[in-house]
Coordinates of C-alpha atoms and ligand atoms in Angstrom, one line a residue:
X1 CA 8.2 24.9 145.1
X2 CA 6.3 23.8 147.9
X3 CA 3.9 21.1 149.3
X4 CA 2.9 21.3 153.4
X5 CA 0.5 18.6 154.3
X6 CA -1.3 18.3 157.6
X7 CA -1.6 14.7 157.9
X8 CA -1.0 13.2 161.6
X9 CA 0.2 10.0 160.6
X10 CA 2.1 8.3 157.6
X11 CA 0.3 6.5 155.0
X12 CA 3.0 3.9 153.3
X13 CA 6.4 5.1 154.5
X14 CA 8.3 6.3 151.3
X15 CA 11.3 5.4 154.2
X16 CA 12.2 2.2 155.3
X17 CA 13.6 1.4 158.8
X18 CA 16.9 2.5 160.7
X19 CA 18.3 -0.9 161.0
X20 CA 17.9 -2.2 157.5
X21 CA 20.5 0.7 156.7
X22 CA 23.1 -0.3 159.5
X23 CA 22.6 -4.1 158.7
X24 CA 23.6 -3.2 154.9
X25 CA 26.5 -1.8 155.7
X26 CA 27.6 -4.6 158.1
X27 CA 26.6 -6.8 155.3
X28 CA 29.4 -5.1 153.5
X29 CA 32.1 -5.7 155.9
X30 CA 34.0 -9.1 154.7
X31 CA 33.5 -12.0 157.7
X32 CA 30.6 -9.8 159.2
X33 CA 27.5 -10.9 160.6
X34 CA 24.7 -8.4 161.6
X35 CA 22.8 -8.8 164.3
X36 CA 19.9 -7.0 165.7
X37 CA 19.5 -6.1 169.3
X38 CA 15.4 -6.6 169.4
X39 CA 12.8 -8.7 168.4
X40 CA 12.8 -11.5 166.2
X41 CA 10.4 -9.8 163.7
X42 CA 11.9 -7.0 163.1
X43 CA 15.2 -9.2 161.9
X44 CA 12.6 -11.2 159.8
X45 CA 11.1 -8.3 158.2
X46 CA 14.3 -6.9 157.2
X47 CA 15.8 -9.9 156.1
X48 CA 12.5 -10.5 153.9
X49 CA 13.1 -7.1 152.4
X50 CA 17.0 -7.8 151.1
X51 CA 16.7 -11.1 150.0
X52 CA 13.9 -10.3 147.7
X53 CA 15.8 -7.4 146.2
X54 CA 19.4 -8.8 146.1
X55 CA 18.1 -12.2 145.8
X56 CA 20.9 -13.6 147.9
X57 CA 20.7 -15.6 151.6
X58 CA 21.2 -13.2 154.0
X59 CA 21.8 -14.4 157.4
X60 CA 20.9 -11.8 160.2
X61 CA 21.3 -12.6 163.6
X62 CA 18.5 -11.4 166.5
X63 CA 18.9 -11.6 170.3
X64 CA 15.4 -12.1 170.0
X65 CA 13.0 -10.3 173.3
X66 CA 10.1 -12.1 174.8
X67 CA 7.9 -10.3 177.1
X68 CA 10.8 -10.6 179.9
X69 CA 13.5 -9.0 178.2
X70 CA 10.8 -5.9 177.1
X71 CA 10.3 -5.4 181.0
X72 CA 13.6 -6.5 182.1
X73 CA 16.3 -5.6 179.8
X74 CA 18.1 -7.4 176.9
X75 CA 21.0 -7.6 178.2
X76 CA 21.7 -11.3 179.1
X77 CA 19.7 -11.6 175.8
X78 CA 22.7 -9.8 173.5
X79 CA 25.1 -11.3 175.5
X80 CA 24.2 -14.8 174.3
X81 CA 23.4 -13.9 171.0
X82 CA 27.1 -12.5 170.5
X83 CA 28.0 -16.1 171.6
X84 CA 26.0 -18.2 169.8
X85 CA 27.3 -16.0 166.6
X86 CA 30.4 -16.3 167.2
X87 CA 30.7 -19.9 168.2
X88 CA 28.3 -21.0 164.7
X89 CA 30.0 -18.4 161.9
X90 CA 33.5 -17.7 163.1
X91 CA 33.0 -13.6 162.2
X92 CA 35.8 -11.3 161.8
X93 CA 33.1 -9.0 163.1
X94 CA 29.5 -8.3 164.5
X95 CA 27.8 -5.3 163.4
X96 CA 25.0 -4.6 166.3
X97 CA 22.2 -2.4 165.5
X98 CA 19.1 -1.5 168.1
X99 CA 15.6 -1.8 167.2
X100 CA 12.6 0.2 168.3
X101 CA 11.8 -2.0 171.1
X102 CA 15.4 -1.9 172.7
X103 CA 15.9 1.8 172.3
X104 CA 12.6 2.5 173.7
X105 CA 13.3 0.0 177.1
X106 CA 16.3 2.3 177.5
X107 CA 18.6 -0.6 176.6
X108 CA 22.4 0.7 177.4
X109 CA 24.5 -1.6 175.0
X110 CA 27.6 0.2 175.4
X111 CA 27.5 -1.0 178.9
X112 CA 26.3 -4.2 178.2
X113 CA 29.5 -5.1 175.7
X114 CA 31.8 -3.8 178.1
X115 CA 30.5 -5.9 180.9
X116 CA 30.4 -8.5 178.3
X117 CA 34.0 -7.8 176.8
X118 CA 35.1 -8.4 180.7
X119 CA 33.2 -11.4 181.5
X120 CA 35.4 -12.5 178.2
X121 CA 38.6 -11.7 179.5
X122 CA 41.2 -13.8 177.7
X123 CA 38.7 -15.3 174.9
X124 CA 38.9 -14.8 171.4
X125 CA 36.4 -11.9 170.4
X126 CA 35.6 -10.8 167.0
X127 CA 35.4 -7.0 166.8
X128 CA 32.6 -5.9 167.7
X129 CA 31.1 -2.2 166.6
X130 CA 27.8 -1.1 167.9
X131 CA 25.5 1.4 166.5
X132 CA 22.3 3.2 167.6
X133 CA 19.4 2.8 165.0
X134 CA 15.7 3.6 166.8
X135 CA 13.6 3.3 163.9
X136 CA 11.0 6.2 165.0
X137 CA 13.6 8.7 164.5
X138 CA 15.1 8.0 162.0
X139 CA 14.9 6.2 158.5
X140 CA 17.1 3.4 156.7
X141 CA 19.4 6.3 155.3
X142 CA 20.5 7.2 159.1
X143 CA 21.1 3.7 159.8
X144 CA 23.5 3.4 156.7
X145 CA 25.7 6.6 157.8
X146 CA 25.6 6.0 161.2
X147 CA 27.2 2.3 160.7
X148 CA 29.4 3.5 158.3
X149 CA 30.4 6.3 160.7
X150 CA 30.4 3.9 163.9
X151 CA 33.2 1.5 161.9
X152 CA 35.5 4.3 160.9
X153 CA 34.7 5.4 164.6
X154 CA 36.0 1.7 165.9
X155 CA 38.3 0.9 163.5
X156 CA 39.6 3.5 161.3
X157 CA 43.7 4.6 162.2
X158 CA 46.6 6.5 160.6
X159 CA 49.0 4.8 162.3
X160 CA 49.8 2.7 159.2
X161 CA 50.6 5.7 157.6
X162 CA 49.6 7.2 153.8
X163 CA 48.9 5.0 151.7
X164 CA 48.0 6.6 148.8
X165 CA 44.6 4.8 148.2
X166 CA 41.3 6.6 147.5
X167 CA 38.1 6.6 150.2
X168 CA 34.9 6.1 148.5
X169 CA 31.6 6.1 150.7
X170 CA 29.3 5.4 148.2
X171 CA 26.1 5.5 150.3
X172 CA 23.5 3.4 149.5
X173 CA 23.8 2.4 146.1
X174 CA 23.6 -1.1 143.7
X175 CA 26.0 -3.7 144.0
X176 CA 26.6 -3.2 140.1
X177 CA 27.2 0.1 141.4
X178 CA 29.9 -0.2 143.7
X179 CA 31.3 -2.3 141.1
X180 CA 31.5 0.2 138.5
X181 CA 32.7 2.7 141.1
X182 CA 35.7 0.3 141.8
X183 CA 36.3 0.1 138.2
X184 CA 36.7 3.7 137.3
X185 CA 39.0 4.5 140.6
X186 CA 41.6 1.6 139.6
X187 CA 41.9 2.9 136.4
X188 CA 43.3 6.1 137.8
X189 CA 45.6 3.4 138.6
X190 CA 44.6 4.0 142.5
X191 CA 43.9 1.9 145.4
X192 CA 40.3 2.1 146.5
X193 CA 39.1 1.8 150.2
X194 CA 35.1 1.2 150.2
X195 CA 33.0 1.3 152.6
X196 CA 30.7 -0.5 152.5
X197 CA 30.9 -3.4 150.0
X198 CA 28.3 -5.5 148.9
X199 CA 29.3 -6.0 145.5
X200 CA 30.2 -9.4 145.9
X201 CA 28.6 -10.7 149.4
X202 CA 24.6 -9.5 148.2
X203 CA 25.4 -10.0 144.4
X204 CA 28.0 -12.9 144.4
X205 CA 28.3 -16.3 142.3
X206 CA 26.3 -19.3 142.5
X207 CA 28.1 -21.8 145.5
X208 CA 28.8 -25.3 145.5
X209 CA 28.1 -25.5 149.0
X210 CA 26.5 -23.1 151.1
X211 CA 28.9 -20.2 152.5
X212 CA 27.8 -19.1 156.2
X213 CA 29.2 -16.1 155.5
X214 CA 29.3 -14.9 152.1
X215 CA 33.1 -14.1 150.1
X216 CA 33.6 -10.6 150.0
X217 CA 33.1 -7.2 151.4
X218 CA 35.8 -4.6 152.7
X219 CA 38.1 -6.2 155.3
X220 CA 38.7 -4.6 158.8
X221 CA 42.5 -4.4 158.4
X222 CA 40.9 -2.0 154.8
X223 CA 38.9 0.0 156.8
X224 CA 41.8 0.7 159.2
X225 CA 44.0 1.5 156.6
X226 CA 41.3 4.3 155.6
X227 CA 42.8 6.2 158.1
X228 CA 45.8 6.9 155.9
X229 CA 44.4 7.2 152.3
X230 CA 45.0 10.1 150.6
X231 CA 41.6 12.0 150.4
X232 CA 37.9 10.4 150.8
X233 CA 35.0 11.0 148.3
X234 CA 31.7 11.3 150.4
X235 CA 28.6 10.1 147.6
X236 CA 26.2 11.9 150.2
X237 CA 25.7 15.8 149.8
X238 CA 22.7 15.4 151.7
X239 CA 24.5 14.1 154.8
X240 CA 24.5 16.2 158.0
X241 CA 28.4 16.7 158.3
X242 CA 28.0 15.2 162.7
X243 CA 27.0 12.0 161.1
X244 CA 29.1 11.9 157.8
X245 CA 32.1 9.2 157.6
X246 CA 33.7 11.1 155.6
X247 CA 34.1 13.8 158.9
X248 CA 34.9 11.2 161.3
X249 CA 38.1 10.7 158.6
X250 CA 39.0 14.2 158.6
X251 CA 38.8 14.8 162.4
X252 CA 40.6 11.6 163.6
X253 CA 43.6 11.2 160.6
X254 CA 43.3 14.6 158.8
X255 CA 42.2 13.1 155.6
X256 CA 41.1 15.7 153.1
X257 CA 36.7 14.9 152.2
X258 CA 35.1 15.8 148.6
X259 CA 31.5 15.5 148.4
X260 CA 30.9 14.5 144.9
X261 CA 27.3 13.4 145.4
X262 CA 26.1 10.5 143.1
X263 CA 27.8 10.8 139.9
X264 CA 24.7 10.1 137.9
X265 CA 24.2 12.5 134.7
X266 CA 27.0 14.0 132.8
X267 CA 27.4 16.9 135.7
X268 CA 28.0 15.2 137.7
X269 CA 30.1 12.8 136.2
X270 CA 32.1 15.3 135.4
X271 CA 32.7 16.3 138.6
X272 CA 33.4 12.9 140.0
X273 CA 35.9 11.9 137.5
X274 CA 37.8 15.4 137.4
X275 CA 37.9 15.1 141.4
X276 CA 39.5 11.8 140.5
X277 CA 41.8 13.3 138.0
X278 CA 43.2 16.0 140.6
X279 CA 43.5 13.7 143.4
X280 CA 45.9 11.3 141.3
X281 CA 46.9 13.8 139.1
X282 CA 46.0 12.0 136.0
X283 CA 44.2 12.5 132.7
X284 CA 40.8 10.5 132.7
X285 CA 41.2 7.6 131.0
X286 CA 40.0 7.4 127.4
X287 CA 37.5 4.6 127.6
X288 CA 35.5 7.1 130.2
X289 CA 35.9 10.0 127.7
X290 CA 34.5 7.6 124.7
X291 CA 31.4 6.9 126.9
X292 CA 31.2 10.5 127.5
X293 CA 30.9 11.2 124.1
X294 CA 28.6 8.3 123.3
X295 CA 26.2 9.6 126.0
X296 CA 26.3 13.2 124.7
X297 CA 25.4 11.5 121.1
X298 CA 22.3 9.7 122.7
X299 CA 21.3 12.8 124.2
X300 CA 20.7 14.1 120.9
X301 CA 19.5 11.2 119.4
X302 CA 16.7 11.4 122.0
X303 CA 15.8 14.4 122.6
X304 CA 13.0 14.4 120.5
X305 CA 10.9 11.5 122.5
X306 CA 11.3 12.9 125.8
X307 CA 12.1 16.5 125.6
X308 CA 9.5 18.6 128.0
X309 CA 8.1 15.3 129.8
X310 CA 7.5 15.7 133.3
X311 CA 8.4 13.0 135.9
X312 CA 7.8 11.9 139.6
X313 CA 10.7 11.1 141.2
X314 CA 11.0 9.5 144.8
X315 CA 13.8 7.8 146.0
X316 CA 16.5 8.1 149.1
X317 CA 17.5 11.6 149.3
X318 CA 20.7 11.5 147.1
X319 CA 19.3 9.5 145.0
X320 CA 16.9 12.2 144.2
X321 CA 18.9 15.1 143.7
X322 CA 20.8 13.0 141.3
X323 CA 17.7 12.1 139.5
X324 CA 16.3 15.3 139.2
X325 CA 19.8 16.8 138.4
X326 CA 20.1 14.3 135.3
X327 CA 16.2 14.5 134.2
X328 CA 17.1 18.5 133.9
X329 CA 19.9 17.7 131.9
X330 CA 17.7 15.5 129.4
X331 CA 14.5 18.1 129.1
X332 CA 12.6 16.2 131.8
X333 CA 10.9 18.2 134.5
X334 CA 11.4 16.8 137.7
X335 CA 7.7 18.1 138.9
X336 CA 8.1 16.1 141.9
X337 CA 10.6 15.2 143.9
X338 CA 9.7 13.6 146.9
X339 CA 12.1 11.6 149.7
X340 CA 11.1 10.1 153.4
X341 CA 14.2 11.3 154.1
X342 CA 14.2 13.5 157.6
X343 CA 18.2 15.4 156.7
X344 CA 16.4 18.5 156.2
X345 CA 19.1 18.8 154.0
X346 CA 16.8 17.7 150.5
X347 CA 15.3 20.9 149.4
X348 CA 18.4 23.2 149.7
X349 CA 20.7 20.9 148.2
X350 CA 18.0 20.8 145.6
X351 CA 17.8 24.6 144.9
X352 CA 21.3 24.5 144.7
X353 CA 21.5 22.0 142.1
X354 CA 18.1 22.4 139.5
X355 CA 18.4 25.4 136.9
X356 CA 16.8 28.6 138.8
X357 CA 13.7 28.7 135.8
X358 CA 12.3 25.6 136.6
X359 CA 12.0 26.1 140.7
X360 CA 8.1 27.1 140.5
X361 CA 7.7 24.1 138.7
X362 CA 9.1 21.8 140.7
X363 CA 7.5 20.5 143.9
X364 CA 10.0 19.4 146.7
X365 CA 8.3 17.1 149.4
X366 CA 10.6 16.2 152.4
X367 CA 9.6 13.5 154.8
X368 CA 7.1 12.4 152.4
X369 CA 4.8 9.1 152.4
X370 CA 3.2 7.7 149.2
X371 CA -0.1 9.7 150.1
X372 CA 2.1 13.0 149.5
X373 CA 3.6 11.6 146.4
X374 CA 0.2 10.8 145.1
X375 CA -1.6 13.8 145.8
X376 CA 0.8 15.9 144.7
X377 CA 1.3 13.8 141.0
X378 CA -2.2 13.9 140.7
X379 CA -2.1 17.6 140.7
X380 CA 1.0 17.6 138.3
X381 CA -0.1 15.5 135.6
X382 CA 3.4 13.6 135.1
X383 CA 4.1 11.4 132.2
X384 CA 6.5 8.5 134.2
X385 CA 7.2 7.9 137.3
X386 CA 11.0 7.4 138.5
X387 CA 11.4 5.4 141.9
X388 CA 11.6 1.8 143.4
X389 CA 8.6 -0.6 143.5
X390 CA 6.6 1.1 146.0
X391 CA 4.8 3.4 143.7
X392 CA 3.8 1.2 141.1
X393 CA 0.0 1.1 142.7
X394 CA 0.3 4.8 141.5
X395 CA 1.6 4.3 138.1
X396 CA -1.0 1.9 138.1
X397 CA -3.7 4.4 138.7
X398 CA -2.5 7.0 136.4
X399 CA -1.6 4.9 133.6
X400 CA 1.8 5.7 133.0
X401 CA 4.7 4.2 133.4
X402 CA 7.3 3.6 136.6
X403 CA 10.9 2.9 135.6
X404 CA 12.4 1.7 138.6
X405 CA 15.4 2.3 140.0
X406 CA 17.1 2.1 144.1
X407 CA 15.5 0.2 146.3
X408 CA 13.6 -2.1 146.9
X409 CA 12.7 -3.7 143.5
X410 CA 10.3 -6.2 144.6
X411 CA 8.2 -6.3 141.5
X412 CA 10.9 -6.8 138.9
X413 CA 14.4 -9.1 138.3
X414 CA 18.0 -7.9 138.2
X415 CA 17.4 -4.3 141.1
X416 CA 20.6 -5.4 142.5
X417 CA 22.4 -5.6 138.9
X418 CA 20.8 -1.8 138.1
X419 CA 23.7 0.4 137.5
X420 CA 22.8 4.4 138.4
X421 CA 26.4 5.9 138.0
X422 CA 28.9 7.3 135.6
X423 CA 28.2 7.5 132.2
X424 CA 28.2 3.9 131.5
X425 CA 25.4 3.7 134.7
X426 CA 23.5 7.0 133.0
X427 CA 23.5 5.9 129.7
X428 CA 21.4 2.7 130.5
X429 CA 19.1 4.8 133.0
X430 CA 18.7 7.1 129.7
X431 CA 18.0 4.7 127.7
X432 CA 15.4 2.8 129.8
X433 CA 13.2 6.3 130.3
X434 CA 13.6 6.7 126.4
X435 CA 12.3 2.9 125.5
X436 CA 9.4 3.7 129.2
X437 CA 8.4 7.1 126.9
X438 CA 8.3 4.7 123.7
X439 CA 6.5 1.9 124.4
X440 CA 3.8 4.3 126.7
X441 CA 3.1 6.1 123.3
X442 CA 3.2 2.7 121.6
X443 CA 0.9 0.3 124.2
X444 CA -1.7 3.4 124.2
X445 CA -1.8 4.3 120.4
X446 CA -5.0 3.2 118.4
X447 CA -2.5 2.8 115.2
X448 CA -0.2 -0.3 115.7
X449 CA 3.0 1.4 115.0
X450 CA 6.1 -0.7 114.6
X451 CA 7.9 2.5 113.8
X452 CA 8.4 5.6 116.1
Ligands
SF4_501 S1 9.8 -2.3 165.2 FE1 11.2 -0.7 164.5 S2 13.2 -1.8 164.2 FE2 11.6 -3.3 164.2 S3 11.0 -3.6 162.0 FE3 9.6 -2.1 162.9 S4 10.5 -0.1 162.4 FE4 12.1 -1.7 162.2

């Protein structure tokens, strides 16, 4: 169940970097504007990345080094750029992440925004929360749960008292997601807190004139009221627990944490929606257990076109384990399952999770790059592929097919409208690898059968 390579250096990241993460989450904070302490590239390149997933604007801010500011410091550099943002978009708040360049200089921006908070005395600030993001040590995923984990940090209070609501970190998941995810907590007729939410600001409705900042997201005075919900449901099992939201919850306002993981596959819906059902103490509603049952019936039904296939899967870590989970719930092997991810968490929550007969199968590569997914599916002879664009050069070399799912989707329409979760989410996943399975028997049959 193992694959050690001895490569020095990393051939096509299967990671992307540490601020994209943290700027997603800011991007899910209503009236927020990201802005990255660094370079003006490295804001480009990120922004180049969301927009051609989501397919929205998306506006992030840079305090944008020259060769001075590498020697001298950024400082005065940040300090303007927090002005010009907030004198041109009005924010509620700025989410600050570092970049390589500024974490390697040495950059202290806690300092810097508390000289800068006093040279303001008297103003009218937004909030402003600050997170640490070097890219070399750390990959997109780290940057999500650290800015998740920096807001609660900043904002986050019981002093309002229990309000019965429901915590949801979802991680990093589709805006159709979170959507969906919202959906099936309010009809446990609860409240629900998320954090973050980009269901509306990176997947919203066309504008009759152009928004600066986009409608939507979860407001500050929401995320302070997270400090007296009633539990929180962490999405991340493969979280380290120092950098998990859902911990920074518990420890400042005692507020109990689940860790549901993704609920993607039957499992593990199960488990989502009975956590639900405890914490409101109410039966799950009937439309959930109709799509249940639907699900179960298109298990059966196809079976017979996938049963004992064998898939690559790469993706973020939690993404994977929920993958894999699922694929060994519909007869697919999961022969690979790779993540950039550096938790060190993937391959135990893994064992945990995959049926104890199939572990010699299955090949678990942590910290992997595309040269470590390919090497290792060219050795395992898998029928589809399972991931986001990146490996479609593969797919393209083996001849089989990628059905893509997380992010990015570069190469396709509609990544951000992908739903992954609860039954609803799974049955369209199932149903895509059924039709992938289909039309890869159909395109490379020498019969044209209109049949199968
Ligand atoms: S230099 Fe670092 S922060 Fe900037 S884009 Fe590259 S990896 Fe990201």
């Amino acid at each position: 169940m193992d694959v050690t390579y001895n490569d020095s250096a990393t051939t096509n990241a299967c990671k992307l970097c540490t601020p994209l993460g943290a700027s997603l989450v800011f991007k899910g904070v209503r009236g927020s504007v990201p802005l990255m302490h660094g370079s003006q590239g490295c804001a480009t390149y990120i922004r180049r990345y969301l927009i051609s997933h989501f397919r929205e604007p998306v506006d992030i801010a840079s305090s944008n080094f020259s060769e001075d500011t590498a020697i001298f410091g950024g400082g005065d550099n940040l300090k303007q750029a927090i002005t010009n943002v907030t004198r041109q978009y009005k924010p509620e708040l700025v989410g600050i992440s570092t970049t390589c360049l500024s974490e390697t200089i040495g950059d202290d921006v806690g300092l810097i925004l508390k000289e800068f908070k006093a040279e303001q005395s008297g103003g009218c600030l937004p909030e402003i929360v600050h997170v640490s993001t070097p890219s070399y040590r750390g990959t997109h995923m780290d940057g999500f749960h650290d800015a998740v984990a920096a807001l609660l940090h900043a904002l986050a209070s019981s002093r309002g008292g229990n309000n019965g609501c429901i915590n949801i970190l979802p991680g990093m998941v589709s805006p159709a997601d979170m959507r969906h995810i919202r959906e099936i907590v309010e009809d446990f007729d609860t409240g629900c807190l998320m954090l973050p939410d980009y269901s509306e600001t990176l997947d919203g409705m066309l504008w009759a004139t152009y928004q600066k900042i986009p409608d939507g997201g979860i407001g500050i005075d929401e995320i302070r009221e997270m400090g007296g919900a009633r539990a929180t449901i962490d999405m991340s099992r493969v979280c380290s627990e120092k950098r998990s939201g859902a911990q920074v919850l518990k420890a400042r306002c005692n507020i109990p944490a689940h860790r549901t993981g993704l609920p993607l596959g039957v499992k593990a819906c199960d488990r989502f929606f009975s956590t639900l059902s405890a914490l409101t103490r109410r039966d799950v509603p009937k439309k959930y257990t109709r799509q249940r049952g639907r699900l179960l019936d298109a298990f059966v039904d196809g079976h017979k076109y996938i049963s004992g296939k064998r898939a690559v899967v790469y993706a973020e870590e939690d993404l994977v384990v929920g993958l894999a989970a699922f694929l060994c719930e519909i007869g697919i092997i999961p022969v690979v399952c790779a993540s950039g991810g550096t938790s060190g968490h993937l391959r135990e929550v893994l064992e945990q999770t995959l049926p104890g007969n199939l572990k010699e199968e299955i090949r678990i590569i942590e910290e992997a790059d595309f040269q470590d997914i390919e090497e290792a599916a060219m050795e395992a002879s898998p029928d589809l592929f399972i991931g986001n664009s990146k490996g479609y050069s593969i797919t393209r070399k083996l001849g089989i097919p990628l059905i893509r799912v997380g992010f990015p989707i570069h190469d396709r329409f509609g990544g951000q409208r992908s739903l992954h979760v609860g039954y609803r989410g799974t049955q369209q996943l199932f149903d895509n690898i059924v039709n992938a399975v289909l039309e890869a028997r159909q395109t490379t049959s020498d019969v044209g059968y209109s049949y199968m």
